[in-house]
Coordinates of C-alpha atoms and ligand atoms in Angstrom, one line a residue:
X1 CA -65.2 -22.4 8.2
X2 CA -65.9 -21.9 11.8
X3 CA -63.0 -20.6 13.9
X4 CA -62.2 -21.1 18.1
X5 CA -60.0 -20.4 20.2
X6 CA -59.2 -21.7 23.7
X7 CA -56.8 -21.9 26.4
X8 CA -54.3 -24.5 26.8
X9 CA -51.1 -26.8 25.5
X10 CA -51.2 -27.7 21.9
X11 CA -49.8 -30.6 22.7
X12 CA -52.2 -32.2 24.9
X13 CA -54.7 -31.6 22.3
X14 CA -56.6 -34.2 21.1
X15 CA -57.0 -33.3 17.1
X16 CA -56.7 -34.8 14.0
X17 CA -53.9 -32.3 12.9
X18 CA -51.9 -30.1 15.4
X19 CA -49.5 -26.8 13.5
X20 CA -46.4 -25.9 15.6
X21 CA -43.5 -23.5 13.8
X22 CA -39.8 -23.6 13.9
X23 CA -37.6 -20.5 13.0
X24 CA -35.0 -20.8 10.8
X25 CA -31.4 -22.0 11.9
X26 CA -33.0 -23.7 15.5
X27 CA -31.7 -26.7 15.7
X28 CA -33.4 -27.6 19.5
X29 CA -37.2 -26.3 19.3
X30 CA -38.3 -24.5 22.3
X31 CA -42.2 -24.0 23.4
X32 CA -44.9 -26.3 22.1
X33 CA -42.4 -27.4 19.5
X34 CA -40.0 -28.2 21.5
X35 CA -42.8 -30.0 24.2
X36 CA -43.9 -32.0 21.1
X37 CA -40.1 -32.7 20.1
X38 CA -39.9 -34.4 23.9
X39 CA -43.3 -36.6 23.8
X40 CA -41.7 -37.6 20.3
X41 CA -38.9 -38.5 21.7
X42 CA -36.7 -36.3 19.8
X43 CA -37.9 -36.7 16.1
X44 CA -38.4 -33.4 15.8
X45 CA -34.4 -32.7 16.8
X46 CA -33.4 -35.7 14.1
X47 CA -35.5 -33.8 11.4
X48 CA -33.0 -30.8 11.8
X49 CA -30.3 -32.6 12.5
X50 CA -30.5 -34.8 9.3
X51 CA -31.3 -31.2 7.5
X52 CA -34.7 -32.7 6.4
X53 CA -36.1 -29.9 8.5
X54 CA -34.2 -26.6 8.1
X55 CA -37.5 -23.9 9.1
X56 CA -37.4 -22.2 5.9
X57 CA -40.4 -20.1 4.9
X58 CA -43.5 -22.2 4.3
X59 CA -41.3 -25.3 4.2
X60 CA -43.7 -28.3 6.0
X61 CA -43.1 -31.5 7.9
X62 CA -45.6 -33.8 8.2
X63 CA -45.3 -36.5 11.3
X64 CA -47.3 -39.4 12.6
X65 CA -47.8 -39.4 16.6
X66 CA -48.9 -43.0 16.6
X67 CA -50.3 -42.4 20.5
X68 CA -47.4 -40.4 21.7
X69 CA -49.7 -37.5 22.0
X70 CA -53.4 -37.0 21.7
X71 CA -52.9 -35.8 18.2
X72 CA -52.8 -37.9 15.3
X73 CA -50.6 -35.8 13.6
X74 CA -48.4 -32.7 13.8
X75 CA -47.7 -30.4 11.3
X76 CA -44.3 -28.0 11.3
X77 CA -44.3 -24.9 9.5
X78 CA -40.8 -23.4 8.8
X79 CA -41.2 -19.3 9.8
X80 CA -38.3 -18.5 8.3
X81 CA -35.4 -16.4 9.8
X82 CA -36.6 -14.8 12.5
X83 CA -34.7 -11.6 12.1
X84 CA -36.4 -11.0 8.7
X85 CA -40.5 -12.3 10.9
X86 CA -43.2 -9.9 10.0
X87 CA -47.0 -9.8 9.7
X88 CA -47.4 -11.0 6.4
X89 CA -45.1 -13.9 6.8
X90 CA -48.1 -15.4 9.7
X91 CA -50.6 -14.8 6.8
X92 CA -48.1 -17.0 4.2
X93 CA -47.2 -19.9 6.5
X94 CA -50.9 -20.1 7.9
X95 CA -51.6 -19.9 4.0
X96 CA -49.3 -22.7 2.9
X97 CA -50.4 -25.0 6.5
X98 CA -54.4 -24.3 5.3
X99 CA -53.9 -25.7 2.0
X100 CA -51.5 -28.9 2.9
X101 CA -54.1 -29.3 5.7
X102 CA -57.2 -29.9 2.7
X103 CA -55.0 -31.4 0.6
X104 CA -54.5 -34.1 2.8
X105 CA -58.2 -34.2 3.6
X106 CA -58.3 -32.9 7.2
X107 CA -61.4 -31.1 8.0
X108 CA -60.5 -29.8 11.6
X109 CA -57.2 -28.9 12.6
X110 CA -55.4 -26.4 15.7
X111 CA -52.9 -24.5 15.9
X112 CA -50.7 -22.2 18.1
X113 CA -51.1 -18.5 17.4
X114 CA -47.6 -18.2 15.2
X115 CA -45.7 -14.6 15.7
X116 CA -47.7 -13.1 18.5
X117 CA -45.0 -11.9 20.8
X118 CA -42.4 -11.9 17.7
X119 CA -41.0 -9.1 16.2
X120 CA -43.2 -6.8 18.3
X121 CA -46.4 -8.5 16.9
X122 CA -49.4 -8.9 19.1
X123 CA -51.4 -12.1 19.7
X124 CA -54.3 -10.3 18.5
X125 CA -52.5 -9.1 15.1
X126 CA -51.3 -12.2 14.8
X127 CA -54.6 -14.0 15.3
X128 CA -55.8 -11.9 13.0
X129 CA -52.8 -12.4 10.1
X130 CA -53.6 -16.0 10.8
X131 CA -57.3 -16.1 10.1
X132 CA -57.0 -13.6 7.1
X133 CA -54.4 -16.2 5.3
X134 CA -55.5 -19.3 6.3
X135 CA -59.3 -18.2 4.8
X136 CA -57.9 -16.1 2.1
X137 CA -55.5 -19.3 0.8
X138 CA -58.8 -21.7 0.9
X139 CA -60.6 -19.7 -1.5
X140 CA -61.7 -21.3 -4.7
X141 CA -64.3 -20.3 -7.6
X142 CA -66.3 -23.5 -8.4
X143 CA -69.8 -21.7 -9.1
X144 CA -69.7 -22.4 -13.1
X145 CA -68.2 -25.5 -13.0
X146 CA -69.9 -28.6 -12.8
X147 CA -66.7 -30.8 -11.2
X148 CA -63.9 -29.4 -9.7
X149 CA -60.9 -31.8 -9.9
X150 CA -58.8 -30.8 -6.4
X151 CA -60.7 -32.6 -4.4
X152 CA -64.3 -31.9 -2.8
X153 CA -62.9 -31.2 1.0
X154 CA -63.4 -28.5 3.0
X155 CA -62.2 -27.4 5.9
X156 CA -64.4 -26.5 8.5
X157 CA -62.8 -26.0 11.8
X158 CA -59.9 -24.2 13.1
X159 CA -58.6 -24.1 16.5
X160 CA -56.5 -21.7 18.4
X161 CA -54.7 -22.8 21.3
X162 CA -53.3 -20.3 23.5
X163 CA -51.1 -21.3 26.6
X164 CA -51.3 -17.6 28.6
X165 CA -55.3 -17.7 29.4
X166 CA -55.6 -14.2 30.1
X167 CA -54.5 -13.8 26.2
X168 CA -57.3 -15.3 24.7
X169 CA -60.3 -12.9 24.3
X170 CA -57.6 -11.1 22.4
X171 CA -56.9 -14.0 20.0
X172 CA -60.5 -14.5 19.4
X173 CA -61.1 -11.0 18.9
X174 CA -58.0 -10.9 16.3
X175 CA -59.7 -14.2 14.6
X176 CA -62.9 -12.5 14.0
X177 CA -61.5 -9.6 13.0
X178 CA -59.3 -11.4 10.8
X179 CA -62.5 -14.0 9.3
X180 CA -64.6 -10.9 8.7
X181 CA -62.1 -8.9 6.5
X182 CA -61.2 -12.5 4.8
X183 CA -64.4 -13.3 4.1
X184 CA -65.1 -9.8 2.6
X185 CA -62.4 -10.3 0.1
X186 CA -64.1 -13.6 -1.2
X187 CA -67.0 -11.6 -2.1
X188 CA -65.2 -9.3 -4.2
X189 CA -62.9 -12.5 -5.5
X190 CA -66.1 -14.2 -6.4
X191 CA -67.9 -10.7 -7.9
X192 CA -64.6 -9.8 -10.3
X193 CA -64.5 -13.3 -11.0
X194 CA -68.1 -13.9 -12.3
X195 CA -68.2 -13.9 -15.9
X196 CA -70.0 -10.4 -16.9
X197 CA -72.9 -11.4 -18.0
X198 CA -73.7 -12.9 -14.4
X199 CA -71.4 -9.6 -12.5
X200 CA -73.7 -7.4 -14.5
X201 CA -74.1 -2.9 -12.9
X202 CA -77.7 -4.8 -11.9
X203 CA -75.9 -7.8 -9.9
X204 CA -73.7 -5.4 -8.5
X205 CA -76.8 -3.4 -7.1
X206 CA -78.4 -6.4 -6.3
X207 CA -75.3 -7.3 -4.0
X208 CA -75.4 -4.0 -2.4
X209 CA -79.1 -4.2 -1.4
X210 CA -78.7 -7.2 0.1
X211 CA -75.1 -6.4 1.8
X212 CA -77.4 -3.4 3.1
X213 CA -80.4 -5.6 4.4
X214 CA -77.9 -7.9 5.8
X215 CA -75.8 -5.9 7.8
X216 CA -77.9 -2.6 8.7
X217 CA -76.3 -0.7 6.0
X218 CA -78.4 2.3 3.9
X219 CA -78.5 1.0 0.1
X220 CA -79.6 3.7 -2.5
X221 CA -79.5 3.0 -6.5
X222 CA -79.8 5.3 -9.0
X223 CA -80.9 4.2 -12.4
X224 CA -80.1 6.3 -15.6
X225 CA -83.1 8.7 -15.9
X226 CA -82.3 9.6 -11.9
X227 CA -78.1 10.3 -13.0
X228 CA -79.9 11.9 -16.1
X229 CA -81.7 14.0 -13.7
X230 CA -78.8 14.8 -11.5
X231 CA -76.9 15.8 -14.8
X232 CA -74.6 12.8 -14.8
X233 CA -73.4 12.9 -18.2
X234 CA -69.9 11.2 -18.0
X235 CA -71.1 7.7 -16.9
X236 CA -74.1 7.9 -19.2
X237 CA -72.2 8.8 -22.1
X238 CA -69.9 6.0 -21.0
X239 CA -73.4 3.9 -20.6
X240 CA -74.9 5.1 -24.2
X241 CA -73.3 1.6 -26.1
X242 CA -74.6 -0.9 -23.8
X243 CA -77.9 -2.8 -23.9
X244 CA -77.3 -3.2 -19.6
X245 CA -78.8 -0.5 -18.1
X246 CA -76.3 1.4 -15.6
X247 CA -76.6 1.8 -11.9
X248 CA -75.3 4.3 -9.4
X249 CA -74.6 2.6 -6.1
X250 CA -74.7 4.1 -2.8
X251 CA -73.8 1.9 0.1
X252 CA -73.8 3.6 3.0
X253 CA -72.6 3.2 6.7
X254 CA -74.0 4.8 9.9
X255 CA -75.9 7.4 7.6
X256 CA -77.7 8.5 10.0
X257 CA -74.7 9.9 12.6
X258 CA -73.4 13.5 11.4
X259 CA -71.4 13.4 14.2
X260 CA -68.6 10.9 12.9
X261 CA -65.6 11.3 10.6
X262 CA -67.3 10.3 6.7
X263 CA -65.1 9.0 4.7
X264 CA -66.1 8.3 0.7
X265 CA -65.1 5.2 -1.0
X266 CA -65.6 5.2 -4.6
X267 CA -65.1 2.4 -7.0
X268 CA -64.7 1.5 -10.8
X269 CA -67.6 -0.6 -11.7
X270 CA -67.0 -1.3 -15.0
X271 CA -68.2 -4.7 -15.6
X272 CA -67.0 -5.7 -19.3
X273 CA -64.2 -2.9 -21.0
X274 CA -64.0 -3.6 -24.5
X275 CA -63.1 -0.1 -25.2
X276 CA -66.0 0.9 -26.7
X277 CA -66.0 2.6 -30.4
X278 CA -61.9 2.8 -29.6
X279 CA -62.3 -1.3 -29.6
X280 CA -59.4 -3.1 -27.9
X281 CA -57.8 -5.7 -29.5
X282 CA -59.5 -8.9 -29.5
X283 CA -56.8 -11.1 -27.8
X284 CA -56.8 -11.4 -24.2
X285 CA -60.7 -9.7 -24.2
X286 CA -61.7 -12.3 -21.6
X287 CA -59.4 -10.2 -19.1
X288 CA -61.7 -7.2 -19.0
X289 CA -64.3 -8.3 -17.1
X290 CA -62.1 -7.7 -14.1
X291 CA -62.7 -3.7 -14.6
X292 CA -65.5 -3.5 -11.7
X293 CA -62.8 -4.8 -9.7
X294 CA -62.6 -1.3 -7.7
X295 CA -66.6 -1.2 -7.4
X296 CA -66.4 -4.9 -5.7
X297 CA -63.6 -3.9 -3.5
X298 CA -65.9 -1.0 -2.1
X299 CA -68.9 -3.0 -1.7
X300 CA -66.5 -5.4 0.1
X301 CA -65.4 -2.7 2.5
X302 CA -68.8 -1.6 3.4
X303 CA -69.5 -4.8 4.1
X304 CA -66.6 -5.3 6.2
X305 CA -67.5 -1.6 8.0
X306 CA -71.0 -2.5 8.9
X307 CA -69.9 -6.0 10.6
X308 CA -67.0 -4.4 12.6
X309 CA -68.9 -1.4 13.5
X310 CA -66.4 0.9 12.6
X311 CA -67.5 4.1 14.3
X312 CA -67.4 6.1 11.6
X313 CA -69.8 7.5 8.4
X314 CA -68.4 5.5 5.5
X315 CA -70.0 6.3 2.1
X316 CA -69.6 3.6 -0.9
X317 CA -70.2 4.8 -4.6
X318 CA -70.0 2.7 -7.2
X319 CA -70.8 4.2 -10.7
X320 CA -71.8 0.6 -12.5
X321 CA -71.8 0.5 -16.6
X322 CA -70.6 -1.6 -19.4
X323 CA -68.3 -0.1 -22.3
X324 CA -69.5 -1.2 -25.3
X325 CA -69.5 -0.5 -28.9
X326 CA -72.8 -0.1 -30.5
X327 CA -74.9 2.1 -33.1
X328 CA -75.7 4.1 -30.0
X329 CA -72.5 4.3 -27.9
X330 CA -70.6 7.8 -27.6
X331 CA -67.7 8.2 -29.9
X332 CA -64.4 9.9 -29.8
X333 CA -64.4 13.4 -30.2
X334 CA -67.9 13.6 -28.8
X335 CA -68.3 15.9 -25.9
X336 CA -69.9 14.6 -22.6
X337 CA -70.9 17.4 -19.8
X338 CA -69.9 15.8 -16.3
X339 CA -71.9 16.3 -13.2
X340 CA -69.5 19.1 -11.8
X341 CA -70.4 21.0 -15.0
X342 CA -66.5 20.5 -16.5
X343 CA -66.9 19.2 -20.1
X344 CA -65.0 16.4 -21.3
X345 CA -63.6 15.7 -24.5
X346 CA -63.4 12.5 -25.4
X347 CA -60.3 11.5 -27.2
X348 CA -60.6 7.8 -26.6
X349 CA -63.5 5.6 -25.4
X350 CA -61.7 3.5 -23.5
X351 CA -60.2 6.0 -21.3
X352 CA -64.0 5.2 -19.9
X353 CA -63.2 4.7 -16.5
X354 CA -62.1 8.0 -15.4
X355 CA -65.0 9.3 -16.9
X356 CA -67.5 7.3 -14.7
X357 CA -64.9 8.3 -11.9
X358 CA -65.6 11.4 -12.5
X359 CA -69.7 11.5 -11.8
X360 CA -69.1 9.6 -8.5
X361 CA -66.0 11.7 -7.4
X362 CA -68.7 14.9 -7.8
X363 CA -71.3 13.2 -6.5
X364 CA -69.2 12.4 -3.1
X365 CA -68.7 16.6 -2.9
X366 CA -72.4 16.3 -0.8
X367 CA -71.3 14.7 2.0
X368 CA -68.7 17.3 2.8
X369 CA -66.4 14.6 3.8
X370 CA -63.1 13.9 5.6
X371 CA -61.4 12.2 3.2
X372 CA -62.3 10.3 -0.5
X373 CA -60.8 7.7 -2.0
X374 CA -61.3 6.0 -5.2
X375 CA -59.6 3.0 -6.7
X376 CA -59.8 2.2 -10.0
X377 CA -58.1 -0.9 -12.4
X378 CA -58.0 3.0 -14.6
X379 CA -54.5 2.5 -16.7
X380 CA -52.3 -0.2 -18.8
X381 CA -49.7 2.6 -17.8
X382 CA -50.0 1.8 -14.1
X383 CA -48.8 -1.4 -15.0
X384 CA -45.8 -1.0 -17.5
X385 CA -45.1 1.5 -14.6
X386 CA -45.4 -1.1 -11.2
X387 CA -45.3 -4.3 -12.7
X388 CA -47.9 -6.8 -10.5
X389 CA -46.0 -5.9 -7.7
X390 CA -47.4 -2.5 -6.3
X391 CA -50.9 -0.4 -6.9
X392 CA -50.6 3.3 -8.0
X393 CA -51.1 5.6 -5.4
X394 CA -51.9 9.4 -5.8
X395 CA -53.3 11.9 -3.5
X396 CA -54.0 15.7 -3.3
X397 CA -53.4 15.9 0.6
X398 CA -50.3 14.0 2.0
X399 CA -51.8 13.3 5.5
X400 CA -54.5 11.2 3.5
X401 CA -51.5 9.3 1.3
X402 CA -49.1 8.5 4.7
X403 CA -52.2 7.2 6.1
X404 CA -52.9 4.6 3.1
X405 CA -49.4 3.9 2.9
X406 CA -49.6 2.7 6.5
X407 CA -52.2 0.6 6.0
X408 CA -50.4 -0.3 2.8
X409 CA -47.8 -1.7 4.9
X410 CA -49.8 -3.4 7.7
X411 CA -51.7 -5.2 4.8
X412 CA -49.2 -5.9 2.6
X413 CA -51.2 -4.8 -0.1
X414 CA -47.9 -2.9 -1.9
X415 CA -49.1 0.9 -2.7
X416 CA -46.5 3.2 -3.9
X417 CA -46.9 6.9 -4.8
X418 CA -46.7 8.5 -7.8
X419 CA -46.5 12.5 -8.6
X420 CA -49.5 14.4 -9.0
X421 CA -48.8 17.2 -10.3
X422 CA -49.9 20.4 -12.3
X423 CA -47.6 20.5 -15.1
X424 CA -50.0 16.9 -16.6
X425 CA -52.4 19.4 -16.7
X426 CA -51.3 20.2 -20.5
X427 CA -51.5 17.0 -21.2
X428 CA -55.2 16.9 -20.9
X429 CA -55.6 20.2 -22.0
X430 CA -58.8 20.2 -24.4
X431 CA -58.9 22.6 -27.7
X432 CA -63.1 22.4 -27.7
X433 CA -63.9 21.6 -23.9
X434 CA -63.2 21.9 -20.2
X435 CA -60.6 18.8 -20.3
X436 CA -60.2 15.6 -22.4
X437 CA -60.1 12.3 -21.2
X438 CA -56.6 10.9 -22.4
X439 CA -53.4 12.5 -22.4
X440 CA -51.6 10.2 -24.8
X441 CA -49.0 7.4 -23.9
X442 CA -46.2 8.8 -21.9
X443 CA -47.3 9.2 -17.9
X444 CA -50.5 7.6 -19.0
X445 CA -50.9 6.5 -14.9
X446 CA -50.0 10.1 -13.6
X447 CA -52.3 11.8 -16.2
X448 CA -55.1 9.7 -15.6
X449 CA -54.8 10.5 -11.7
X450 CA -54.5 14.2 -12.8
X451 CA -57.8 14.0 -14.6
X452 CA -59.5 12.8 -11.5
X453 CA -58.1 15.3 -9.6
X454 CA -60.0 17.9 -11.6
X455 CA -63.3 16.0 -10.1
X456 CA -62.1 15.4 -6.3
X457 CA -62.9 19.1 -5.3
X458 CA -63.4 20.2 -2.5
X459 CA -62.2 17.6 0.0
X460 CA -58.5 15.6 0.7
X461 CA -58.5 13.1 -2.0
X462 CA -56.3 10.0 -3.1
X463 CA -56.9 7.7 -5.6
X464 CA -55.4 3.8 -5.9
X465 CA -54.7 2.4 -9.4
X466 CA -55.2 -1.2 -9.1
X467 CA -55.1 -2.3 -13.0
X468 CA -52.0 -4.5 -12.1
X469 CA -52.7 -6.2 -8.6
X470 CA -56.5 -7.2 -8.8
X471 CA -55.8 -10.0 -11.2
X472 CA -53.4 -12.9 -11.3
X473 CA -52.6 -14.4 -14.7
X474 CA -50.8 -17.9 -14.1
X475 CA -47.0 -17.0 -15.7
X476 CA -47.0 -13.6 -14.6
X477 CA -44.6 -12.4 -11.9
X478 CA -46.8 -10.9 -8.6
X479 CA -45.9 -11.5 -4.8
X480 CA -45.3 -15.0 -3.8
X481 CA -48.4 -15.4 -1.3
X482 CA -50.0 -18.7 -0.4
X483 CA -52.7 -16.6 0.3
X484 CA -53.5 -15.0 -3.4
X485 CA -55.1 -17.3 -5.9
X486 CA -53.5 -18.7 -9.1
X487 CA -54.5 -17.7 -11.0
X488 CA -57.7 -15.0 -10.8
X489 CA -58.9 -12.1 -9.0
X490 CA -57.0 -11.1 -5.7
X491 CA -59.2 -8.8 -3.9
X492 CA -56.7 -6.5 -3.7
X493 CA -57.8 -3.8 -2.2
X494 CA -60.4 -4.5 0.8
X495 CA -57.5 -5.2 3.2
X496 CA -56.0 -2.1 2.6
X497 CA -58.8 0.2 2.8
X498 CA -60.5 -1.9 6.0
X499 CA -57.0 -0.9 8.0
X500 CA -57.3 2.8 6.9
X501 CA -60.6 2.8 8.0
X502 CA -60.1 0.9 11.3
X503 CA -56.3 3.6 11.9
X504 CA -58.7 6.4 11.0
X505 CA -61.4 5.2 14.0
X506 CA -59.0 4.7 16.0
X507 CA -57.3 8.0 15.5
Ligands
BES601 N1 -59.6 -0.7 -17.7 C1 -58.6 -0.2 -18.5 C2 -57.2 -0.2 -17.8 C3 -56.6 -1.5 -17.4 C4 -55.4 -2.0 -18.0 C5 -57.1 -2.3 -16.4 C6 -54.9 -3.2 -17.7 C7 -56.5 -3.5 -16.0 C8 -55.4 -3.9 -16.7 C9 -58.9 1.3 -18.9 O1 -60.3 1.5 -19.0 C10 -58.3 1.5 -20.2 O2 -58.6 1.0 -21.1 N2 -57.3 2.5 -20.1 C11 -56.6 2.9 -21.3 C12 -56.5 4.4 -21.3 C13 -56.0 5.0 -22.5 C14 -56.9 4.8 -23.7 C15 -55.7 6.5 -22.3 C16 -55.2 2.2 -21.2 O3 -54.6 2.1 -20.1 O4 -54.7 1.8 -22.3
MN602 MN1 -60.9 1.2 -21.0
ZN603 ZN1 -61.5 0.3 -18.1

């Protein structure tokens, strides 16, 4: 989809589709909407006044110019009550507009930039919250099947129409922003929703040498005799069951310049969890190819870095394996020697992806950075904890968690802290090694993120449990977003870590 912006009315547009808003409780539209109401001659007024039309949130009217204007039609999108107007209400109208608009088989449609100037939003934010839903609510998976039965149309231009002139360059610099980071979180849609035998650790390489090629990134992949080498002994005991080989990606942006902030991402690319020897139950197996969901949402987020040319040294790890059973794969009670020289116990294979977690988190010691953060769909617990609603976050260093939680909030991509603290240290407590990998059912979430935290040393660390957000099962309760898919993977994630990353650069 191509995106534009220019100055001008929106009502002397000539388009097949023009979007104009209305705030809860108006009952005489002011602006464009109330221009349009005028060339109308009042039909916009009647709506209200009959009630038909009340500006509730993501409420629509659809209505026929027939020459009044240049516009064939006009579309009204209810923003709600304006006392309660935010960011992510301009991604969720623009959402719910982008899908009537292909529903009704418009390919080219404008709008006004909704919000900027409201409750202390930019044009540019706005812009931006507009492009990021709008894209983000169009997305579909159709690449394994052969028909698709919602209709073939796409929509492939979108018009901003700005009245104050000088305010344009910064709505088209809030759309590209906004296409850019909405576009990254299709990629890691498409790569957590690829069946695993396509999203395999080598695909996920493969995607990260050509994201690198692509957008002047430095790619580096390390197969298992290299992480044998380096004495990675976690992820290859994790590794041991499967027939894929595993992969150790390192994605990495403006390697070259020691003198900016580096900041390591690390993801969980565990591309099929079937618990290994500790097997999982057979029902509801198809879910656990969405375990390389944290790995995608790093590769996503370099991506995203290397376009925006974030002026800063952003490292992506991704430790890339399969959990499977086998003759060959490590067992419980098996002890695996980790890359920081801690030995693990392992108490139960499918506690796996701490364990690969583990390697990377070392591995990001050598590039003495500023600040690491991992996320990880690590723990059931994090979801019997949060629901769908919220990610896990934990951090050693409190300046690192306020700034994720700000970006949390920007986003909308719900994070809420949970205690790390020493006392779970017991919990994991091994009686023949260093540490062992599962501290039993109760504060399965907080024990998990104490593990890691035996492995972030050495640098501010936080880590994002993403178990329940990255996927959205069809009756489950998550946040009402046109914007998020229903069901399948969210991208959850990649918003959130692009705004840290762009508050940290501008910092
Ligand atoms: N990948 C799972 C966690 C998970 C749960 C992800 C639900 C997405 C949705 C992880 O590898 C796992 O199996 N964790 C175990 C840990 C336990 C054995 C200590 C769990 O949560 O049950
Ligand atoms: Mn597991
Ligand atoms: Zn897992």
């Amino acid at each position: 989809m191509e995106i534009t912006a220019k100055a001008g009315q929106i009502q002397q547009e000539e388009a097949a589709l023009i979007v104009v808003n209305l705030f809860q409780g108006v009952k005489t539209p002011g602006g464009a909407t109330g221009a349009i109401d005028k060339a109308l001659g009042g039909l916009i007024t009647d709506l209200i006044a009959s009630g038909d039309l009340t500006g509730k949130l993501n409420e629509l009217a659809v209505l026929y110019t027939r020459g009044a204007i240049p516009a064939q039609r006009v579309m009204v999108v209810g923003l709600g009550k304006e006392e309660e107007f935010d960011l992510d209400k301009v991604r969720d109208v623009a959402g719910t507009v982008a899908r009537k608009v292909r529903q009704l088989g418009v390919r080219s449609y404008s709008t006004i930039v909704h919000g900027g100037g409201k409750a202390g939003l930019s044009v540019k934010m706005a812009s931006q919250a507009i492009a990021e839903g709008t894209i983000l609510a169009l997305y579909r998976f159709l690449e394994h099947k052969s028909t698709s039965d919602e209709g073939e149309t796409e929509i492939e231009q979108l018009t901003f129409v700005e009245f104050d002139a000088g305010k344009l360059p910064q709505v088209e610099a809030g759309a590209r922003v906004g296409q850019v980071i909405a576009e990254s979180v299709w990629l890691t849609r498409d790569l957590v929703n690829h069946p695993p035998s396509v999203a395999t650790p080598t695909m996920l390489a493969q995607t990260a040498r050509q994201l690198a090629e692509e957008h002047g990134l430095r790619c580096q992949i390390l197969d298992e005799e290299q992480m044998a080498e380096l004495g990675m002994g976690a992820l290859l005991g994790v590794a041991q069951g499967s027939q894929e080989p595993a992969r150790f990606i390192i994605l990495e942006h403006n390697a070259d310049r020691k003198d900016l902030d580096t900041i390591v991402l690390a993801g969980k690319g565990l591309t099929f969890d079937s618990g290994g020897i500790s097997l999982k139950q057979s029902k509801g197996m198809e879910q656990w190819k969405i375990d390389m969901a944290g790995g995608a949402v790093v590769l996503a987020t370099l991506r995203t870095a290397g376009i925006l040319n974030l002026p800063l040294h952003v490292v992506g790890l991704v430790p890339a394996t399969e959990n499977l059973p086998s003759g060959k794969a490590y067992k419980p009670s098996d002890v695996l020697r980790s890359l920081s020289g801690q030995t693990i116990e392992i108490i139960s294979t499918d506690a796996e992806g701490r364990l690969i977690l583990a390697d990377a988190l070392a591995y990001a010691q050598r590039y003495e950075p500023q600040a690491v953060v991992d996320l990880a769909t690590l723990t059931g617990a994090c979801v019997v904890a949060l629901g769908h609603m919220a990610s896990g976050l934990m951090g050693t260093d409190a300046e690192l968690v306020t700034r994720l939680k700000r970006a949390s909030q920007t986003t909308a991509e719900l994070a809420w802290e949970l205690p790390l603290l020493k006392d779970y240290y017991q919990q994991i407590k091994s009686e023949v090694a260093d540490v062992k990998n599962s501290g039993g059912r109760p504060g399965g979430v907080v024990t998990a993120g104490a593990f890691l935290s035996k492995f972030a040393q050495g640098y501010p660390w936080a880590h994002l449990d993403i178990a329940g957000t990255t996927w959205i099962e069809r009756d489950k309760l998550y946040p009402r977003r046109s914007y998020l898919p229903t069901p399948g993977a969210t991208g959850v994630g990649v918003r959130l870590l692009v705004q840290f990353l762009r508050d940290w650069a501008q910092a």
